Short mmCIF file of C-alpha atoms and ligand atoms in Angstrom, two decimals:
data_model
loop_
_atom_site.label_atom_id
_atom_site.label_comp_id
_atom_site.label_asym_id
_atom_site.label_seq_id
_atom_site.Cartn_x
_atom_site.Cartn_y
_atom_site.Cartn_z
CA MET A 21 -154.39 40.61 96.81
CA GLN A 22 -154.87 38.71 100.07
CA SER A 23 -152.86 35.53 100.94
CA MET A 24 -154.35 32.05 100.99
CA ARG A 25 -154.96 31.18 104.07
CA LEU A 26 -155.11 27.24 105.04
CA GLY A 27 -156.15 25.77 108.35
CA ILE A 28 -154.85 22.29 109.11
CA VAL A 29 -157.22 20.47 111.68
CA GLY A 30 -157.76 17.06 112.50
CA LYS A 31 -157.73 14.54 115.89
CA GLY A 32 -154.60 14.48 117.94
CA GLY A 33 -152.19 12.49 116.42
CA VAL A 34 -153.47 11.97 112.94
CA GLY A 35 -150.82 13.48 111.01
CA LYS A 36 -151.63 17.54 110.97
CA THR A 37 -147.90 18.74 111.82
CA THR A 38 -146.43 16.29 109.07
CA VAL A 39 -148.91 17.06 106.34
CA ALA A 40 -148.65 20.68 107.49
CA GLY A 41 -144.98 20.37 106.60
CA LEU A 42 -145.14 18.39 103.53
CA VAL A 43 -147.54 20.92 102.14
CA ALA A 44 -145.89 23.99 103.20
CA ARG A 45 -142.53 22.52 101.38
CA ALA A 46 -144.65 21.88 98.25
CA TYR A 47 -145.76 25.27 97.98
CA VAL A 48 -142.10 26.80 98.70
CA GLU A 49 -141.39 24.41 95.62
CA GLN A 50 -143.96 25.73 93.51
CA GLY A 51 -142.18 29.32 94.36
CA ARG A 52 -144.57 30.68 96.68
CA SER A 53 -143.83 32.65 99.88
CA VAL A 54 -145.27 30.70 102.77
CA VAL A 55 -145.47 31.65 106.36
CA ALA A 56 -146.68 28.69 108.89
CA ILE A 57 -148.04 29.15 111.96
CA ASP A 58 -147.65 26.71 115.01
CA THR A 59 -150.62 26.91 117.35
CA ASP A 60 -149.77 24.12 119.51
CA SER A 61 -148.80 24.73 122.84
CA ASN A 62 -146.22 22.09 122.51
CA PRO A 63 -144.77 23.43 119.21
CA ASN A 64 -142.97 21.26 117.02
CA LEU A 65 -143.92 22.19 113.28
CA GLY A 66 -140.37 23.68 113.30
CA LEU A 67 -138.65 19.76 113.72
CA SER A 68 -141.00 19.28 110.29
CA LEU A 69 -139.26 22.40 108.79
CA GLY A 70 -135.90 21.64 109.33
CA LEU A 71 -134.87 23.32 112.56
CA SER A 72 -133.41 21.48 115.71
CA LEU A 73 -135.48 21.37 118.89
CA ALA A 74 -133.32 24.03 120.71
CA GLU A 75 -133.77 26.20 117.63
CA THR A 76 -137.70 25.65 117.42
CA GLU A 77 -137.86 26.23 121.46
CA ALA A 78 -135.78 29.14 120.72
CA ILE A 79 -138.31 31.17 118.35
CA PRO A 80 -140.30 33.82 120.42
CA VAL A 81 -144.02 33.40 120.97
CA LEU A 82 -146.30 35.84 119.69
CA PRO A 83 -147.85 38.35 121.90
CA ARG A 84 -151.49 37.33 123.24
CA SER A 85 -154.53 39.02 122.47
CA LEU A 86 -153.25 41.22 119.87
CA ILE A 87 -155.07 43.76 117.82
CA VAL A 88 -153.90 43.30 114.40
CA GLY A 89 -154.37 45.32 111.34
CA SER A 90 -156.45 48.80 110.87
CA GLY A 91 -156.98 50.09 114.10
CA GLY A 92 -154.78 47.64 115.91
CA SER A 93 -151.29 48.31 117.27
CA THR A 94 -149.54 46.35 114.93
CA THR A 95 -149.77 44.62 111.40
CA ALA A 96 -149.64 41.23 110.38
CA ALA A 97 -146.43 41.95 108.23
CA GLU A 98 -144.69 43.76 111.47
CA LEU A 99 -145.40 40.55 113.54
CA ILE A 100 -143.99 38.40 110.92
CA SER A 101 -140.75 40.75 110.47
CA GLU A 102 -140.58 40.69 114.40
CA PHE A 103 -141.46 37.01 115.44
CA GLY A 104 -141.19 34.91 112.10
CA ARG A 105 -138.17 32.62 111.38
CA VAL A 106 -137.17 31.48 108.16
CA THR A 107 -136.63 27.69 108.50
CA PRO A 108 -134.32 25.60 106.24
CA ALA A 109 -137.28 24.23 104.14
CA GLY A 110 -138.20 27.61 103.59
CA PRO A 111 -141.39 28.57 104.95
CA THR A 112 -141.07 31.74 107.76
CA LEU A 113 -142.32 30.41 110.83
CA LEU A 114 -144.35 31.86 113.87
CA SER A 115 -145.09 30.10 116.94
CA ALA A 116 -148.18 31.47 118.13
CA ILE A 117 -149.06 29.60 121.29
CA LYS A 118 -146.37 27.79 123.92
CA VAL A 119 -147.33 26.41 126.94
CA ALA A 120 -144.10 26.77 129.19
CA GLN A 121 -145.54 26.46 132.75
CA ALA A 122 -147.96 24.59 134.52
CA GLY A 123 -151.14 26.62 135.27
CA ALA A 124 -150.23 29.36 133.12
CA GLY A 125 -153.66 29.75 131.85
CA CYS A 126 -155.51 29.75 128.78
CA THR A 127 -154.49 30.04 125.67
CA CYS A 128 -157.26 32.08 124.15
CA GLY A 129 -155.40 35.26 124.11
CA GLY A 130 -152.89 33.47 121.36
CA HIS A 131 -155.50 32.24 118.87
CA ALA A 132 -156.77 35.98 119.05
CA THR A 133 -153.66 36.85 117.77
CA VAL A 134 -153.55 34.47 114.93
CA ARG A 135 -157.47 35.46 114.10
CA GLY A 136 -156.07 39.16 113.65
CA ILE A 137 -153.21 38.02 111.67
CA LEU A 138 -155.42 36.01 108.96
CA ALA A 139 -157.88 38.80 108.95
CA ASP A 140 -155.14 41.46 108.20
CA ALA A 141 -154.02 41.72 104.42
CA LEU A 142 -150.45 40.70 103.63
CA ALA A 143 -148.91 42.12 100.46
CA ASP A 144 -145.89 39.60 99.85
CA VAL A 145 -147.24 36.05 101.29
CA ASP A 146 -149.00 33.66 99.07
CA VAL A 147 -149.62 31.24 101.27
CA VAL A 148 -150.60 31.08 105.22
CA LEU A 149 -150.82 27.78 106.77
CA VAL A 150 -152.18 27.10 110.19
CA ASP A 151 -151.15 24.09 111.95
CA MET A 152 -153.82 23.73 114.74
CA GLU A 153 -153.81 22.06 118.07
CA ALA A 154 -155.65 19.04 118.18
CA GLY A 155 -159.53 19.54 118.91
CA LEU A 156 -162.38 21.39 117.56
CA GLU A 157 -162.56 24.13 120.01
CA HIS A 158 -160.61 26.51 118.06
CA LEU A 159 -163.62 26.52 115.55
CA SER A 160 -165.97 27.20 118.51
CA ARG A 161 -164.22 29.20 120.53
CA SER A 162 -165.72 32.79 120.58
CA GLY A 163 -164.91 34.23 117.00
CA GLY A 164 -163.23 31.40 115.94
CA THR A 165 -159.39 31.04 115.44
CA LEU A 166 -159.66 29.81 111.91
CA ALA A 167 -162.87 32.19 111.17
CA TYR A 168 -160.81 33.90 108.26
CA ALA A 169 -159.41 30.82 106.44
CA ASP A 170 -160.25 30.10 103.05
CA ALA A 171 -160.14 26.21 103.79
CA LEU A 172 -159.35 23.72 106.25
CA LEU A 173 -157.51 20.92 105.29
CA VAL A 174 -159.01 17.98 108.17
CA VAL A 175 -156.31 15.46 108.59
CA CYS A 176 -157.79 11.66 109.11
CA GLU A 177 -156.20 8.17 110.08
CA PRO A 178 -158.01 4.99 109.35
CA THR A 179 -160.32 5.21 112.03
CA ARG A 180 -163.86 6.00 112.62
CA LYS A 181 -163.23 8.33 115.43
CA SER A 182 -161.15 10.85 113.74
CA ALA A 183 -163.54 10.63 110.45
CA LEU A 184 -166.16 11.88 112.70
CA THR A 185 -163.71 14.60 113.97
CA ALA A 186 -163.93 15.69 110.36
CA THR A 187 -167.21 15.36 109.59
CA ARG A 188 -168.01 17.66 113.09
CA THR A 189 -165.05 19.95 111.82
CA ALA A 190 -166.90 20.17 108.36
CA ALA A 191 -170.22 21.13 110.14
CA LEU A 192 -168.60 23.96 112.35
CA ALA A 193 -166.25 25.42 109.58
CA ALA A 194 -169.87 25.86 107.95
CA GLU A 195 -171.15 27.51 111.01
CA LEU A 196 -168.16 29.83 110.78
CA GLY A 197 -168.40 30.75 107.05
CA ILE A 198 -165.14 28.98 106.13
CA PRO A 199 -165.84 28.41 102.35
CA ALA A 200 -164.40 25.16 102.35
CA THR A 201 -163.12 21.78 103.87
CA LEU A 202 -161.12 19.02 102.32
CA ALA A 203 -160.17 15.93 104.00
CA VAL A 204 -157.02 14.24 103.76
CA GLY A 205 -156.79 10.62 104.66
CA ASN A 206 -152.97 10.16 106.21
CA LYS A 207 -151.41 6.96 106.86
CA ALA A 208 -153.30 4.58 104.58
CA LYS A 209 -151.62 1.08 104.42
CA SER A 210 -153.90 -0.79 102.38
CA GLY A 211 -156.90 -0.23 99.29
CA ASP A 212 -159.22 -0.87 102.49
CA ASP A 213 -157.84 2.21 104.35
CA ALA A 214 -158.40 3.83 101.00
CA ASP A 215 -161.91 2.78 101.25
CA PHE A 216 -162.79 3.55 104.08
CA PHE A 217 -161.49 6.94 103.42
CA ALA A 218 -163.51 7.40 100.19
CA ALA A 219 -166.44 6.20 102.19
CA ALA A 220 -166.18 8.42 105.44
CA LEU A 221 -164.85 11.59 104.10
CA ASN A 222 -166.58 12.45 100.69
CA ARG A 223 -169.99 13.77 102.23
CA ASP A 224 -171.97 17.32 102.91
CA GLY A 225 -169.51 19.84 102.95
CA LEU A 226 -166.81 17.74 102.97
CA ARG A 227 -164.53 16.35 99.98
CA LEU A 228 -161.36 13.53 99.96
CA ALA A 229 -158.52 15.32 98.78
CA ALA A 230 -155.90 12.54 98.73
CA VAL A 231 -154.96 9.79 100.57
CA VAL A 232 -151.69 10.20 102.00
CA PRO A 233 -149.93 6.49 102.19
CA TYR A 234 -148.36 5.11 105.86
CA ASP A 235 -144.70 5.74 104.89
CA GLN A 236 -142.06 4.22 106.94
CA ASP A 237 -139.11 6.31 106.14
CA ILE A 238 -141.19 9.36 107.04
CA ALA A 239 -142.09 8.03 110.37
CA GLN A 240 -138.55 6.91 111.06
CA ALA A 241 -136.89 10.59 109.90
CA ASP A 242 -139.73 11.88 112.36
CA ARG A 243 -138.62 10.27 114.83
CA ALA A 244 -135.06 10.97 114.33
CA GLY A 245 -135.84 14.86 113.73
CA THR A 246 -134.88 14.76 110.07
CA LEU A 247 -138.25 15.05 108.34
CA ALA A 248 -137.51 18.15 106.62
CA ALA A 249 -133.96 16.47 104.98
CA VAL A 250 -135.81 13.58 103.87
CA THR A 251 -136.69 12.84 100.05
CA ILE A 252 -140.18 12.88 99.77
CA PRO A 253 -141.03 9.52 98.27
CA PRO A 254 -142.98 9.64 95.05
CA ALA A 255 -146.33 8.25 96.22
CA LEU A 256 -146.41 10.94 98.79
CA ALA A 257 -145.71 13.66 96.93
CA GLN A 258 -148.05 12.42 94.51
CA ALA A 259 -150.85 12.78 97.51
CA VAL A 260 -149.49 16.20 98.39
CA ASP A 261 -149.98 17.15 94.61
CA GLU A 262 -153.05 16.13 94.84
CA ILE A 263 -154.03 17.88 97.92
CA LEU A 264 -152.70 21.06 96.34
CA ALA A 265 -154.67 20.77 93.44
CA ALA A 266 -158.01 19.88 95.20
CA VAL A 267 -156.79 23.35 97.15
CA SER A 268 -156.87 25.19 93.98
CA ASP A 269 -159.83 23.80 92.40
CA THR A 270 -161.63 24.38 95.47
CA LEU A 271 -160.76 27.98 95.71
CA GLY A 272 -159.90 28.94 92.16
CA ALA A 273 -156.31 29.22 91.25
CA VAL A 274 -154.36 31.38 93.09
CA ALA A 275 -152.08 33.29 90.29
CA ARG A 276 -149.98 35.38 92.17
N1 ATP B 317 -147.98 9.37 106.30
C1 ATP B 317 -147.25 9.13 107.15
N2 ATP B 317 -146.58 8.01 107.28
C2 ATP B 317 -145.96 7.71 108.32
N3 ATP B 317 -146.01 8.03 109.95
C3 ATP B 317 -146.64 9.02 110.00
C4 ATP B 317 -147.45 9.64 108.54
N4 ATP B 317 -148.08 11.00 108.94
C5 ATP B 317 -147.79 11.19 110.24
N5 ATP B 317 -146.81 10.08 110.52
C6 ATP B 317 -146.67 10.06 112.10
O1 ATP B 317 -147.83 9.91 112.93
C7 ATP B 317 -147.47 10.80 114.18
C8 ATP B 317 -148.10 11.82 114.46
O2 ATP B 317 -148.17 12.80 113.58
P1 ATP B 317 -148.32 14.56 113.51
O3 ATP B 317 -147.22 14.80 114.89
O4 ATP B 317 -147.74 14.92 112.35
O5 ATP B 317 -149.59 14.08 114.12
P2 ATP B 317 -150.21 15.28 114.49
O6 ATP B 317 -151.84 15.48 114.21
O7 ATP B 317 -149.85 16.50 114.40
O8 ATP B 317 -150.45 15.25 116.53
P3 ATP B 317 -151.24 16.01 117.39
O9 ATP B 317 -152.19 16.09 117.33
O10 ATP B 317 -150.31 16.03 118.53
O11 ATP B 317 -150.24 17.73 117.29
C9 ATP B 317 -146.04 10.75 114.24
O12 ATP B 317 -145.19 9.95 114.52
C10 ATP B 317 -145.62 10.92 112.33
O13 ATP B 317 -144.57 10.31 112.37
MG1 MG B 318 -149.16 18.74 115.70
#
């Protein structure tokens, strides 16, 4: 059976990598096997999954522009076994794009490889999570990196700009044929923020899956590089549960 493929998208700095780490950990806690793909050109999802900076930087970057799957030179499973690193938090991490030097060229080839991995069948993986680089071009880039995603989680903070990015994302995702786009309202500090998310993010083609509170301990642990070891505060854990429930509800139960 095909794995469930989730893309985590949104404006810069809204909390994509934090939410990707929390969601990946929650699926692992449910006993699911998770592959997490970092497509940030400055990769740091490894830090959220318990690797040190040196370990995160040592992950070999996926080859670019591969044709993955039948007719191609390799399969997604082979790429995961060769380039994936098991993290202390449980998920296997792939690093798809790294810009190590100035003027190293565009990252389209790396995006093409990720697209191929999502298109290929993975027998032993329950959930594939892609932590996307900020911006919308991965949805319009020819073919779309996330064209084979089953759902997008578009992360927002309580700002008009990030909400606008979310509504634009939902429209582009629908054009690409991605079945569902769910919004995550992150860094909520008040009931007003929750109301803002409810008003701005429940609209055509978009549904607010959860409001994630701003949590000082999370921000601090992230700064200290200890996010993967932190005990998730109950309010945050509940929000993450709501995200997982909304995903299952939207896509149908993923009984694997
Ligand atoms: N719920 C939260 N509570 C407190 N701080 C948070 C929360 N979510 C994210 N942050 C903080 O916000 C900052 C940005 O988070 P993160 O790196 O996850 O965003 P991003 O969207 O992945 O950014 P980029 O676009 O640079 O990839 C970090 O300092 C992180 O610790
Ligand atoms: Mg990030």
